[in-house]
């Protein structure tokens, strides 16, 4: 949908620590106003519950 809206987007494949194990995971990076942001709609963790940490 972002591509259709002419927003630059990348699909990232990697690993994530679930707290119990390291699991395969994927997310997007989007370019807004010249800055790249990680966008994780799978886990939806927009606000760190511990300063400086996003899980």
PDB file of C-alpha atoms in Angstrom:
ATOM      1  CA  UNK A   1       0.000   0.000   0.000  1.00  0.00           C
ATOM      2  CA  UNK A   2       2.874   2.370   0.739  1.00  0.00           C
ATOM      3  CA  UNK A   3       4.350   1.818  -2.708  1.00  0.00           C
ATOM      4  CA  UNK A   4       0.988   2.676  -4.265  1.00  0.00           C
ATOM      5  CA  UNK A   5       1.066   5.917  -2.254  1.00  0.00           C
ATOM      6  CA  UNK A   6       4.554   6.673  -3.682  1.00  0.00           C
ATOM      7  CA  UNK A   7       6.237   6.161  -0.291  1.00  0.00           C
ATOM      8  CA  UNK A   8       9.670   4.502  -0.462  1.00  0.00           C
ATOM      9  CA  UNK A   9       9.542   1.227   1.440  1.00  0.00           C
ATOM     10  CA  UNK A  10      11.965  -1.668   2.028  1.00  0.00           C
ATOM     11  CA  UNK A  11      11.157  -5.180   3.258  1.00  0.00           C
ATOM     12  CA  UNK A  12      13.652  -6.342   5.914  1.00  0.00           C
ATOM     13  CA  UNK A  13      14.218  -9.976   6.909  1.00  0.00           C
ATOM     14  CA  UNK A  14      16.073 -10.774  10.109  1.00  0.00           C
ATOM     15  CA  UNK A  15      15.940 -12.286  13.575  1.00  0.00           C
ATOM     16  CA  UNK A  16      14.248 -11.109  16.767  1.00  0.00           C
ATOM     17  CA  UNK A  17      14.596 -12.057  20.416  1.00  0.00           C
ATOM     18  CA  UNK A  18      11.132 -13.033  21.664  1.00  0.00           C
ATOM     19  CA  UNK A  19      12.333 -13.403  25.243  1.00  0.00           C
ATOM     20  CA  UNK A  20      12.165 -17.180  24.947  1.00  0.00           C
ATOM     21  CA  UNK A  21      14.075 -17.754  21.716  1.00  0.00           C
ATOM     22  CA  UNK A  22      15.554 -16.123  18.636  1.00  0.00           C
ATOM     23  CA  UNK A  23      12.922 -16.232  15.904  1.00  0.00           C
ATOM     24  CA  UNK A  24      12.779 -15.324  12.228  1.00  0.00           C
ATOM     25  CA  UNK A  25      11.051 -11.976  11.767  1.00  0.00           C
ATOM     26  CA  UNK A  26      10.400  -9.368   9.093  1.00  0.00           C
ATOM     27  CA  UNK A  27       9.427  -5.719   9.092  1.00  0.00           C
ATOM     28  CA  UNK A  28       9.414  -2.671   6.834  1.00  0.00           C
ATOM     29  CA  UNK A  29      11.489   0.460   6.597  1.00  0.00           C
ATOM     30  CA  UNK A  30       9.773   3.550   5.201  1.00  0.00           C
ATOM     31  CA  UNK A  31      11.248   6.834   4.038  1.00  0.00           C
ATOM     32  CA  UNK A  32       9.325   9.874   5.225  1.00  0.00           C
ATOM     33  CA  UNK A  33      10.710  13.354   4.699  1.00  0.00           C
ATOM     34  CA  UNK A  34      14.134  11.969   3.824  1.00  0.00           C
ATOM     35  CA  UNK A  35      14.429   9.903   7.025  1.00  0.00           C
ATOM     36  CA  UNK A  36      14.166   6.101   7.256  1.00  0.00           C
ATOM     37  CA  UNK A  37      11.924   4.629   9.966  1.00  0.00           C
ATOM     38  CA  UNK A  38      11.398   1.022  11.031  1.00  0.00           C
ATOM     39  CA  UNK A  39       7.739   0.058  10.780  1.00  0.00           C
ATOM     40  CA  UNK A  40       6.749  -3.176  12.481  1.00  0.00           C
ATOM     41  CA  UNK A  41       3.064  -3.890  11.950  1.00  0.00           C
ATOM     42  CA  UNK A  42       3.575  -7.528  12.973  1.00  0.00           C
ATOM     43  CA  UNK A  43       4.356  -6.801  16.630  1.00  0.00           C
ATOM     44  CA  UNK A  44       3.111  -3.199  16.807  1.00  0.00           C
ATOM     45  CA  UNK A  45       5.575  -1.914  19.420  1.00  0.00           C
ATOM     46  CA  UNK A  46       5.540   1.854  18.839  1.00  0.00           C
ATOM     47  CA  UNK A  47       6.486   2.983  22.342  1.00  0.00           C
ATOM     48  CA  UNK A  48       9.358   1.504  24.365  1.00  0.00           C
ATOM     49  CA  UNK A  49       8.281   0.393  27.838  1.00  0.00           C
ATOM     50  CA  UNK A  50      11.899   0.887  28.932  1.00  0.00           C
ATOM     51  CA  UNK A  51      13.668   4.014  27.696  1.00  0.00           C
ATOM     52  CA  UNK A  52      15.900   3.177  24.720  1.00  0.00           C
ATOM     53  CA  UNK A  53      14.526  -0.352  24.307  1.00  0.00           C
ATOM     54  CA  UNK A  54      12.087  -1.559  21.684  1.00  0.00           C
ATOM     55  CA  UNK A  55      11.087  -5.201  21.884  1.00  0.00           C
TER      56      UNK A  55
END
